[in-house]
Amino acid sequence: QVVNYAPFTLLPSPVPQDLFEQAYAVQQDFNLLVDAISQNKEFLEQTLASTIKVDDFTARLFRIYIQVLEEGLAQTVFLGINRSDYMFDCGVGGTATLKQIEINTIAASFGGLTSRTADVHRLVLKVLGKTKEASQLLSNNPSKSLALGIAKAWELYGSQSAVVMFLVEEVQRNIFDQRCVELELWNRNIRVIRKRFRDVFEKGSLDASRRLYIDGQEVAVVYYREGYVPQTYDEQNWEARLLLERSRAVKCPDIATQLAGTKKVQQELSRPGTLEKLLPGRPEAVARVRATFAGLYSLDEGEEGDKIAAAAIADPERFVLKPQREGGGNNLYGEELRQVLEKIKDSPERTSYILMDKIKPQPALNYLLRAHSPLQVSECISELGIFGVYVRQGQQMVMNKAAGHLLRTKATEHADGGVAAGVAVLDTPYPV
Ligand code: ADP
Ligand code: MG
């Protein structure tokens, strides 16, 4: 067993203050939007129809979604914890704009560890004699806000003796991030257990009213920190997932909300008129959300897809090619994008991807500190994430908040990949 420190930048990185505020200001809208999508069967069905024909993983999730709906939902309290990620595009005019990379609706991580990074960077600045600059760093405590959401859902579930279950990986690489949130729950006298899909398969059961039990303990909230990649699931784990989804327990997220976070849904949201349908009577929210969208393009079969595929083959540097996968390291860029698209452009496989305009942020210099890596200055770009948390009981929103931020920074030589993928490191925004 080896324990390493989480990688971080030596110095905080500059973040345009106005864009930082814009990202916070749109978070409640994104919470509402994700929640609305999760309740809209027709939209999910239409949007994912082409994808599930070719993408087995999304298809399997979708099958569980339909099966659970047909049986009738036992769950009445809903908890969303998401993270909307952005980069600052310099574009042509030279003024940076906020562009969304994606929204993560399952297992959005680093809310725990990043609750500590501002302190690290404050200390570094003080050691460097930059006391005034140190005072510019905002405090940030996503673990507390995420725990408040979980605690609210637990309370509304309404059983004092029930526990919160963190559904964790087989091999735990980010346990301390999760422990930060867990400790906040213990501080509120809420019991937390940590289980894997395998444990659920072996020891999980439902009673007649579909209350979930594991090891004889009733589970009020299931907080997934696992379950977003196909490799997680063998047949037994799929069975465990189905059991959890069928249960009355508050799933964070339920399977509909996981589907709402797919890249295909993101791409469909950018179509004219879609946001208006999903957020009726909220034109200001629609405008705030839309302002963050980069160009997104469907590769579905037909003329529209043919055209954009040809454009991307001709000028791959303009685009990113994205499959329906999470967790970093799956996207295709540049020459590789061109080769793959060339190969699949006339096959249905094309529809398992979307295309997105490539965002080009202004690089800044920093040191990326990683265990066992040499110390050297790198040209870096940063990605800002805003955590969102909401709780709904039946049709009533009882909590809807922006829950703190995360800044991740990576060297420009890497096109893709997050902290867990070993590419990005934890950072703190320095407002400019
Ligand atoms: P994942 O679900 O795997 O995290 P993302 O859409 O977040 O997928 O992409 C992974 C990484 O690829 C991002 O963190 C970012 O560094 C890079 N990336 C994604 N989309 C773009 C884009 N449109 N322009 C530039 N970089 C991008
Ligand atoms: Mg991502």
Short mmCIF file of C-alpha atoms and ligand atoms in Angstrom, two decimals:
data_model
loop_
_atom_site.label_atom_id
_atom_site.label_comp_id
_atom_site.label_asym_id
_atom_site.label_seq_id
_atom_site.Cartn_x
_atom_site.Cartn_y
_atom_site.Cartn_z
CA GLN A 1 0.00 0.00 0.00
CA VAL A 2 1.40 3.38 -0.97
CA VAL A 3 0.16 6.76 0.14
CA ASN A 4 1.04 9.81 -1.93
CA TYR A 5 0.10 13.42 -1.42
CA ALA A 6 -2.41 14.79 -3.90
CA PRO A 7 -0.56 16.77 -6.58
CA PHE A 8 -0.83 20.56 -6.44
CA THR A 9 0.59 23.72 -7.97
CA LEU A 10 3.27 25.59 -6.06
CA LEU A 11 1.47 28.91 -6.68
CA PRO A 12 -2.15 29.90 -7.17
CA SER A 13 -3.10 30.57 -10.82
CA PRO A 14 -4.69 33.73 -12.17
CA VAL A 15 -8.44 33.53 -12.79
CA PRO A 16 -10.46 36.43 -14.25
CA GLN A 17 -12.68 37.57 -11.40
CA ASP A 18 -15.66 38.45 -13.59
CA LEU A 19 -15.68 34.97 -15.17
CA PHE A 20 -15.30 33.37 -11.75
CA GLU A 21 -18.38 35.25 -10.58
CA GLN A 22 -20.24 34.36 -13.76
CA ALA A 23 -19.57 30.67 -13.11
CA TYR A 24 -20.97 30.94 -9.59
CA ALA A 25 -23.98 32.91 -10.80
CA VAL A 26 -25.07 30.24 -13.30
CA GLN A 27 -24.73 27.25 -10.97
CA GLN A 28 -28.26 27.27 -9.55
CA ASP A 29 -29.55 27.40 -13.14
CA PHE A 30 -27.49 24.33 -14.01
CA ASN A 31 -28.85 22.55 -10.93
CA LEU A 32 -32.41 23.26 -12.08
CA LEU A 33 -31.57 22.21 -15.61
CA VAL A 34 -30.04 18.87 -14.66
CA ASP A 35 -32.95 18.18 -12.34
CA ALA A 36 -35.45 19.05 -15.08
CA ILE A 37 -33.73 16.73 -17.58
CA SER A 38 -33.73 13.90 -15.04
CA GLN A 39 -37.52 14.14 -14.85
CA ASN A 40 -38.10 14.38 -18.60
CA LYS A 41 -38.39 10.86 -20.02
CA GLU A 42 -39.34 12.04 -23.49
CA PHE A 43 -36.25 14.27 -23.73
CA LEU A 44 -33.87 11.57 -22.48
CA GLU A 45 -35.43 8.99 -24.77
CA GLN A 46 -35.22 11.16 -27.88
CA THR A 47 -31.78 12.53 -27.11
CA LEU A 48 -30.16 9.20 -26.36
CA ALA A 49 -31.98 7.16 -29.03
CA SER A 50 -29.11 7.25 -31.54
CA THR A 51 -26.42 6.86 -28.85
CA ILE A 52 -27.84 3.74 -27.24
CA LYS A 53 -27.92 1.96 -30.57
CA VAL A 54 -24.13 2.01 -30.69
CA ASP A 55 -22.91 2.62 -27.13
CA ASP A 56 -23.46 -0.45 -24.95
CA PHE A 57 -22.68 1.24 -21.66
CA THR A 58 -25.16 4.08 -22.11
CA ALA A 59 -27.67 1.53 -23.41
CA ARG A 60 -27.36 -0.57 -20.28
CA LEU A 61 -27.81 2.43 -17.99
CA PHE A 62 -30.80 3.44 -20.08
CA ARG A 63 -32.37 0.00 -19.74
CA ILE A 64 -32.18 0.21 -15.96
CA TYR A 65 -33.65 3.71 -16.12
CA ILE A 66 -36.68 2.46 -18.10
CA GLN A 67 -37.09 -0.66 -15.97
CA VAL A 68 -37.16 1.40 -12.77
CA LEU A 69 -39.65 3.87 -14.25
CA GLU A 70 -41.95 1.06 -15.37
CA GLU A 71 -41.96 -0.45 -11.92
CA GLY A 72 -42.70 2.99 -10.46
CA LEU A 73 -40.20 5.03 -8.43
CA ALA A 74 -40.00 4.21 -4.74
CA GLN A 75 -37.62 7.14 -4.22
CA THR A 76 -39.32 10.43 -3.23
CA VAL A 77 -36.35 12.54 -2.14
CA PHE A 78 -33.74 13.49 -4.75
CA LEU A 79 -30.20 14.72 -4.16
CA GLY A 80 -27.94 16.12 -6.86
CA ILE A 81 -24.26 16.85 -6.40
CA ASN A 82 -22.66 18.02 -9.60
CA ARG A 83 -19.64 19.97 -10.80
CA SER A 84 -19.78 22.21 -13.82
CA ASP A 85 -16.32 22.60 -15.39
CA TYR A 86 -15.13 25.59 -17.42
CA MET A 87 -12.13 26.98 -19.22
CA PHE A 88 -11.43 30.59 -20.07
CA ASP A 89 -11.36 30.84 -23.84
CA CYS A 90 -9.23 33.69 -25.19
CA GLY A 91 -10.95 33.48 -28.55
CA VAL A 92 -10.19 35.96 -31.31
CA GLY A 93 -10.97 39.30 -29.66
CA GLY A 94 -8.51 38.80 -26.80
CA THR A 95 -11.09 39.12 -23.99
CA ALA A 96 -11.51 35.82 -22.19
CA THR A 97 -14.94 34.20 -22.05
CA LEU A 98 -16.28 31.46 -19.79
CA LYS A 99 -16.90 28.22 -21.68
CA GLN A 100 -18.30 25.07 -20.15
CA ILE A 101 -16.28 21.90 -20.73
CA GLU A 102 -18.89 19.56 -19.24
CA ILE A 103 -21.08 19.00 -16.22
CA ASN A 104 -20.37 15.97 -14.02
CA THR A 105 -23.51 14.58 -12.46
CA ILE A 106 -22.00 11.46 -10.86
CA ALA A 107 -19.01 11.08 -8.54
CA ALA A 108 -17.85 14.67 -9.04
CA SER A 109 -14.69 14.60 -6.96
CA PHE A 110 -12.11 16.78 -5.19
CA GLY A 111 -14.65 18.80 -3.19
CA GLY A 112 -12.96 17.38 -0.09
CA LEU A 113 -9.29 17.90 -0.86
CA THR A 114 -9.83 21.29 -2.41
CA SER A 115 -11.36 22.51 0.82
CA ARG A 116 -7.75 22.53 2.04
CA THR A 117 -5.84 23.90 -0.98
CA ALA A 118 -6.46 27.60 -0.28
CA ASP A 119 -4.66 27.18 3.08
CA VAL A 120 -1.70 25.55 1.33
CA HIS A 121 -1.38 28.39 -1.16
CA ARG A 122 -1.87 31.06 1.50
CA LEU A 123 1.04 29.55 3.38
CA VAL A 124 3.25 29.38 0.29
CA LEU A 125 2.55 33.05 -0.50
CA LYS A 126 3.34 34.07 3.08
CA VAL A 127 6.62 32.14 3.01
CA LEU A 128 7.43 34.09 -0.14
CA GLY A 129 6.73 37.35 1.72
CA LYS A 130 3.50 37.97 -0.24
CA THR A 131 1.19 38.54 2.73
CA LYS A 132 -1.08 40.93 0.86
CA GLU A 133 -1.51 38.49 -2.02
CA ALA A 134 -2.18 35.67 0.46
CA SER A 135 -5.17 37.62 1.78
CA GLN A 136 -6.65 37.73 -1.75
CA LEU A 137 -7.33 33.99 -1.79
CA LEU A 138 -10.94 33.13 -1.13
CA SER A 139 -11.82 30.48 1.36
CA ASN A 140 -13.65 27.57 -0.10
CA ASN A 141 -15.33 24.65 1.62
CA PRO A 142 -17.19 22.34 -0.77
CA SER A 143 -16.96 19.39 1.65
CA LYS A 144 -19.15 21.21 4.12
CA SER A 145 -21.72 22.24 1.49
CA LEU A 146 -21.85 18.77 -0.09
CA ALA A 147 -22.33 17.24 3.36
CA LEU A 148 -25.15 19.71 4.07
CA GLY A 149 -26.93 18.44 0.95
CA ILE A 150 -26.43 14.81 1.95
CA ALA A 151 -27.56 15.61 5.51
CA LYS A 152 -30.72 17.30 4.20
CA ALA A 153 -31.57 14.30 2.03
CA TRP A 154 -30.92 11.96 4.97
CA GLU A 155 -33.21 14.04 7.20
CA LEU A 156 -36.03 14.10 4.63
CA TYR A 157 -35.75 10.34 4.14
CA GLY A 158 -36.94 10.32 7.73
CA SER A 159 -35.36 7.42 9.59
CA GLN A 160 -33.04 8.31 12.47
CA SER A 161 -31.35 4.91 12.48
CA ALA A 162 -30.66 4.78 8.72
CA VAL A 163 -27.13 5.36 7.41
CA VAL A 164 -25.49 7.15 4.49
CA MET A 165 -23.66 4.71 2.21
CA PHE A 166 -20.67 5.88 0.18
CA LEU A 167 -20.48 3.54 -2.81
CA VAL A 168 -16.72 3.37 -3.37
CA GLU A 169 -14.19 1.91 -5.78
CA GLU A 170 -12.71 -1.56 -5.54
CA VAL A 171 -9.23 0.00 -5.35
CA GLN A 172 -9.48 3.28 -3.48
CA ARG A 173 -7.23 5.93 -4.89
CA ASN A 174 -8.94 9.03 -3.58
CA ILE A 175 -10.17 8.02 -0.14
CA PHE A 176 -9.10 11.18 1.69
CA ASP A 177 -11.18 13.34 -0.62
CA GLN A 178 -14.21 11.28 0.37
CA ARG A 179 -13.27 11.25 4.07
CA CYS A 180 -13.49 15.06 4.20
CA VAL A 181 -17.18 14.85 3.28
CA GLU A 182 -17.71 11.82 5.49
CA LEU A 183 -16.31 13.57 8.58
CA GLU A 184 -18.71 16.47 8.09
CA LEU A 185 -21.54 13.93 8.29
CA TRP A 186 -20.23 12.24 11.43
CA ASN A 187 -19.98 15.75 12.94
CA ARG A 188 -23.73 15.99 12.40
CA ASN A 189 -24.23 12.59 14.06
CA ILE A 190 -25.07 10.86 10.79
CA ARG A 191 -23.60 7.37 10.44
CA VAL A 192 -21.62 6.67 7.27
CA ILE A 193 -20.67 3.28 5.82
CA ARG A 194 -18.39 2.63 2.85
CA LYS A 195 -19.33 -0.24 0.51
CA ARG A 196 -18.47 -1.50 -2.95
CA PHE A 197 -20.88 -2.75 -5.62
CA ARG A 198 -19.70 -6.23 -4.72
CA ASP A 199 -20.82 -5.76 -1.09
CA VAL A 200 -24.22 -4.61 -2.31
CA PHE A 201 -24.53 -7.67 -4.52
CA GLU A 202 -23.60 -10.00 -1.65
CA LYS A 203 -25.38 -8.34 1.27
CA GLY A 204 -27.92 -5.86 -0.08
CA SER A 205 -31.67 -6.46 -0.01
CA LEU A 206 -35.00 -4.65 -0.28
CA ASP A 207 -37.96 -5.11 2.04
CA ALA A 208 -41.60 -5.07 0.89
CA SER A 209 -41.68 -1.26 0.68
CA ARG A 210 -38.33 -1.31 -1.10
CA ARG A 211 -36.30 0.02 1.80
CA LEU A 212 -32.64 -0.79 1.21
CA TYR A 213 -30.73 -2.85 3.76
CA ILE A 214 -27.11 -3.83 3.85
CA ASP A 215 -25.59 -5.85 6.72
CA GLY A 216 -28.93 -5.37 8.48
CA GLN A 217 -28.63 -1.56 8.35
CA GLU A 218 -31.18 0.58 6.57
CA VAL A 219 -29.64 2.93 3.99
CA ALA A 220 -31.15 6.41 3.60
CA VAL A 221 -28.71 7.86 1.05
CA VAL A 222 -26.45 6.18 -1.52
CA TYR A 223 -23.64 8.53 -2.54
CA TYR A 224 -21.95 7.11 -5.65
CA ARG A 225 -18.21 7.71 -5.93
CA GLU A 226 -18.07 4.89 -8.45
CA GLY A 227 -20.22 3.53 -11.27
CA TYR A 228 -19.50 5.92 -14.15
CA VAL A 229 -17.18 3.74 -16.25
CA PRO A 230 -18.06 0.45 -18.00
CA GLN A 231 -15.08 -1.37 -16.45
CA THR A 232 -16.79 -1.17 -13.04
CA TYR A 233 -19.59 -3.43 -14.08
CA ASP A 234 -19.62 -7.17 -14.33
CA GLU A 235 -23.04 -8.89 -14.33
CA GLN A 236 -23.15 -8.96 -10.53
CA ASN A 237 -22.38 -5.27 -10.26
CA TRP A 238 -25.09 -4.46 -12.80
CA GLU A 239 -27.47 -6.43 -10.63
CA ALA A 240 -26.34 -4.46 -7.59
CA ARG A 241 -26.89 -1.20 -9.48
CA LEU A 242 -30.41 -2.25 -10.38
CA LEU A 243 -31.15 -3.14 -6.76
CA LEU A 244 -29.97 0.29 -5.61
CA GLU A 245 -31.99 2.09 -8.29
CA ARG A 246 -35.16 0.17 -7.45
CA SER A 247 -34.84 1.06 -3.77
CA ARG A 248 -36.47 3.87 -1.85
CA ALA A 249 -33.03 5.18 -0.78
CA VAL A 250 -31.98 8.62 -2.04
CA LYS A 251 -29.47 7.95 -4.79
CA CYS A 252 -26.94 10.68 -5.46
CA PRO A 253 -27.42 10.65 -8.37
CA ASP A 254 -30.36 8.54 -9.49
CA ILE A 255 -29.78 6.87 -12.84
CA ALA A 256 -31.81 9.52 -14.72
CA THR A 257 -29.49 12.22 -13.40
CA GLN A 258 -26.45 10.19 -14.42
CA LEU A 259 -27.88 10.04 -17.95
CA ALA A 260 -28.52 13.80 -17.84
CA GLY A 261 -24.74 14.21 -17.55
CA THR A 262 -23.86 12.41 -20.78
CA LYS A 263 -21.97 14.23 -23.50
CA LYS A 264 -24.83 13.54 -25.92
CA VAL A 265 -27.28 15.38 -23.66
CA GLN A 266 -24.81 18.27 -23.39
CA GLN A 267 -24.65 18.52 -27.16
CA GLU A 268 -28.45 18.45 -27.58
CA LEU A 269 -28.84 21.23 -25.00
CA SER A 270 -27.00 23.58 -27.34
CA ARG A 271 -29.67 23.20 -30.05
CA PRO A 272 -31.81 26.33 -30.45
CA GLY A 273 -35.02 26.01 -28.44
CA THR A 274 -34.02 23.08 -26.24
CA LEU A 275 -33.16 25.08 -23.11
CA GLU A 276 -36.40 27.05 -23.45
CA LYS A 277 -38.36 23.80 -23.40
CA LEU A 278 -36.52 22.44 -20.38
CA LEU A 279 -36.64 25.66 -18.36
CA PRO A 280 -40.00 27.16 -19.37
CA GLY A 281 -40.73 30.68 -18.09
CA ARG A 282 -37.09 31.27 -17.10
CA PRO A 283 -35.60 33.27 -19.96
CA GLU A 284 -32.86 34.77 -17.75
CA ALA A 285 -31.68 31.37 -16.58
CA VAL A 286 -31.69 30.18 -20.20
CA ALA A 287 -29.56 33.15 -21.26
CA ARG A 288 -27.06 32.62 -18.41
CA VAL A 289 -26.71 28.93 -19.22
CA ARG A 290 -26.44 29.45 -22.97
CA ALA A 291 -23.74 32.09 -22.59
CA THR A 292 -21.40 29.38 -21.27
CA PHE A 293 -21.85 26.97 -24.19
CA ALA A 294 -19.08 26.35 -26.67
CA GLY A 295 -19.95 25.07 -30.14
CA LEU A 296 -21.27 21.49 -29.84
CA TYR A 297 -22.15 19.28 -32.80
CA SER A 298 -24.07 16.06 -33.34
CA LEU A 299 -22.43 13.30 -35.37
CA ASP A 300 -25.74 11.48 -35.90
CA GLU A 301 -26.22 9.97 -39.34
CA GLY A 302 -27.46 12.48 -41.90
CA GLU A 303 -26.44 15.68 -43.61
CA GLU A 304 -25.72 17.72 -40.48
CA GLY A 305 -23.35 15.03 -39.17
CA ASP A 306 -21.68 14.53 -42.56
CA LYS A 307 -20.94 18.22 -42.85
CA ILE A 308 -19.38 18.68 -39.44
CA ALA A 309 -17.41 15.42 -39.75
CA ALA A 310 -15.92 16.71 -43.00
CA ALA A 311 -15.11 20.08 -41.38
CA ALA A 312 -13.33 18.35 -38.49
CA ILE A 313 -11.32 16.12 -40.81
CA ALA A 314 -10.25 19.21 -42.75
CA ASP A 315 -9.32 21.21 -39.63
CA PRO A 316 -8.93 18.90 -36.60
CA GLU A 317 -7.20 21.58 -34.49
CA ARG A 318 -10.52 23.40 -34.19
CA PHE A 319 -12.31 20.52 -32.45
CA VAL A 320 -12.38 17.88 -29.72
CA LEU A 321 -13.96 14.49 -30.45
CA LYS A 322 -15.71 13.06 -27.39
CA PRO A 323 -17.13 9.59 -26.74
CA GLN A 324 -19.80 8.98 -24.04
CA ARG A 325 -17.21 8.41 -21.34
CA GLU A 326 -16.23 9.99 -18.05
CA GLY A 327 -13.07 10.14 -15.99
CA GLY A 328 -10.58 11.81 -18.32
CA GLY A 329 -8.29 10.58 -21.06
CA ASN A 330 -11.00 9.51 -23.51
CA ASN A 331 -11.20 12.46 -25.89
CA LEU A 332 -9.43 12.72 -29.23
CA TYR A 333 -7.52 15.70 -30.56
CA GLY A 334 -5.58 16.82 -33.62
CA GLU A 335 -4.14 14.15 -35.89
CA GLU A 336 -5.66 11.32 -33.86
CA LEU A 337 -9.09 12.92 -34.13
CA ARG A 338 -8.65 13.15 -37.89
CA GLN A 339 -7.63 9.50 -38.24
CA VAL A 340 -10.46 8.15 -36.10
CA LEU A 341 -13.10 10.28 -37.76
CA GLU A 342 -11.79 9.33 -41.19
CA LYS A 343 -12.24 5.68 -40.23
CA ILE A 344 -15.74 5.89 -38.74
CA LYS A 345 -17.25 8.71 -40.76
CA ASP A 346 -19.43 6.38 -42.83
CA SER A 347 -20.35 3.95 -40.07
CA PRO A 348 -23.03 4.12 -37.34
CA GLU A 349 -20.18 4.10 -34.78
CA ARG A 350 -19.85 7.81 -35.52
CA THR A 351 -22.99 8.50 -33.48
CA SER A 352 -21.34 7.33 -30.25
CA TYR A 353 -19.25 10.54 -30.35
CA ILE A 354 -19.96 14.26 -30.31
CA LEU A 355 -17.78 17.08 -31.60
CA MET A 356 -16.98 20.21 -29.62
CA ASP A 357 -15.13 23.40 -30.42
CA LYS A 358 -11.69 23.32 -28.84
CA ILE A 359 -11.29 25.94 -26.14
CA LYS A 360 -7.99 27.80 -26.13
CA PRO A 361 -7.09 29.35 -22.78
CA GLN A 362 -4.20 31.75 -22.15
CA PRO A 363 -1.33 29.74 -20.62
CA ALA A 364 0.46 30.82 -17.42
CA LEU A 365 3.68 29.57 -15.81
CA ASN A 366 3.57 27.46 -12.67
CA TYR A 367 5.25 24.52 -10.93
CA LEU A 368 3.29 21.26 -10.79
CA LEU A 369 4.22 19.39 -7.60
CA ARG A 370 3.77 15.68 -7.80
CA ALA A 371 5.33 12.90 -5.74
CA HIS A 372 8.52 11.55 -7.37
CA SER A 373 8.46 14.08 -10.23
CA PRO A 374 11.23 16.57 -10.91
CA LEU A 375 10.50 20.19 -10.07
CA GLN A 376 10.31 22.29 -13.19
CA VAL A 377 8.43 25.28 -14.45
CA SER A 378 5.65 24.45 -16.93
CA GLU A 379 3.39 26.35 -19.23
CA CYS A 380 -0.06 25.63 -17.77
CA ILE A 381 -3.77 26.04 -18.33
CA SER A 382 -6.48 25.84 -15.71
CA GLU A 383 -10.01 24.48 -15.53
CA LEU A 384 -12.48 25.90 -13.01
CA GLY A 385 -15.19 23.68 -11.54
CA ILE A 386 -18.18 24.91 -9.54
CA PHE A 387 -19.94 22.43 -7.30
CA GLY A 388 -23.70 22.44 -7.21
CA VAL A 389 -25.96 20.75 -4.69
CA TYR A 390 -29.74 20.49 -4.65
CA VAL A 391 -32.40 18.50 -2.88
CA ARG A 392 -35.93 17.94 -4.13
CA GLN A 393 -38.78 16.35 -2.24
CA GLY A 394 -41.52 15.26 -4.62
CA GLN A 395 -41.96 18.34 -6.82
CA GLN A 396 -40.58 20.81 -4.31
CA MET A 397 -36.98 22.09 -4.42
CA VAL A 398 -35.86 22.37 -0.81
CA MET A 399 -32.21 23.24 -1.47
CA ASN A 400 -30.44 24.69 -4.51
CA LYS A 401 -26.95 26.06 -4.02
CA ALA A 402 -23.54 26.70 -5.48
CA ALA A 403 -21.32 24.70 -3.15
CA GLY A 404 -17.77 25.94 -3.70
CA HIS A 405 -15.15 25.64 -6.41
CA LEU A 406 -12.23 23.61 -7.67
CA LEU A 407 -9.34 24.79 -9.80
CA ARG A 408 -7.30 22.17 -11.63
CA THR A 409 -4.21 23.03 -13.64
CA LYS A 410 -2.23 21.01 -16.14
CA ALA A 411 0.71 21.50 -18.45
CA THR A 412 -0.30 22.56 -21.98
CA GLU A 413 1.48 19.52 -23.43
CA HIS A 414 -1.44 17.39 -22.20
CA ALA A 415 -4.65 17.89 -24.17
CA ASP A 416 -6.79 15.76 -21.85
CA GLY A 417 -7.04 14.32 -18.39
CA GLY A 418 -7.92 15.30 -14.83
CA VAL A 419 -6.24 14.90 -11.44
CA ALA A 420 -7.22 11.26 -11.09
CA ALA A 421 -5.84 10.57 -14.58
CA GLY A 422 -2.46 11.88 -13.34
CA VAL A 423 -2.39 14.94 -15.57
CA ALA A 424 -3.94 17.86 -13.71
CA VAL A 425 -3.11 19.05 -10.18
CA LEU A 426 -5.03 20.93 -7.49
CA ASP A 427 -4.80 24.70 -7.60
CA THR A 428 -6.35 27.83 -6.06
CA PRO A 429 -7.75 30.71 -8.09
CA TYR A 430 -5.94 34.02 -7.71
CA PRO A 431 -8.55 36.61 -8.74
CA VAL A 432 -7.35 39.10 -11.37
P1 ADP B 1 -14.28 13.65 -18.93
O1 ADP B 1 -15.70 13.26 -18.71
O2 ADP B 1 -13.42 12.53 -19.37
O3 ADP B 1 -13.72 14.42 -17.76
P2 ADP B 1 -14.19 16.18 -20.34
O4 ADP B 1 -15.18 16.65 -21.30
O5 ADP B 1 -14.16 16.88 -19.03
O6 ADP B 1 -14.34 14.61 -20.18
O7 ADP B 1 -12.75 16.30 -21.01
C1 ADP B 1 -11.56 15.90 -20.35
C2 ADP B 1 -10.51 17.00 -20.44
O8 ADP B 1 -10.24 17.29 -21.82
C3 ADP B 1 -10.92 18.30 -19.81
O9 ADP B 1 -10.63 18.33 -18.44
C4 ADP B 1 -10.12 19.30 -20.61
O10 ADP B 1 -8.80 19.38 -20.11
C5 ADP B 1 -10.05 18.67 -22.00
N1 ADP B 1 -11.14 19.20 -22.86
C6 ADP B 1 -12.38 18.73 -22.95
N2 ADP B 1 -13.14 19.44 -23.80
C7 ADP B 1 -12.34 20.41 -24.28
C8 ADP B 1 -12.53 21.48 -25.20
N3 ADP B 1 -13.69 21.68 -25.81
N4 ADP B 1 -11.47 22.29 -25.44
C9 ADP B 1 -10.28 22.09 -24.82
N5 ADP B 1 -10.04 21.11 -23.96
C10 ADP B 1 -11.05 20.26 -23.67
MG MG B 2 -14.13 16.30 -17.12
#
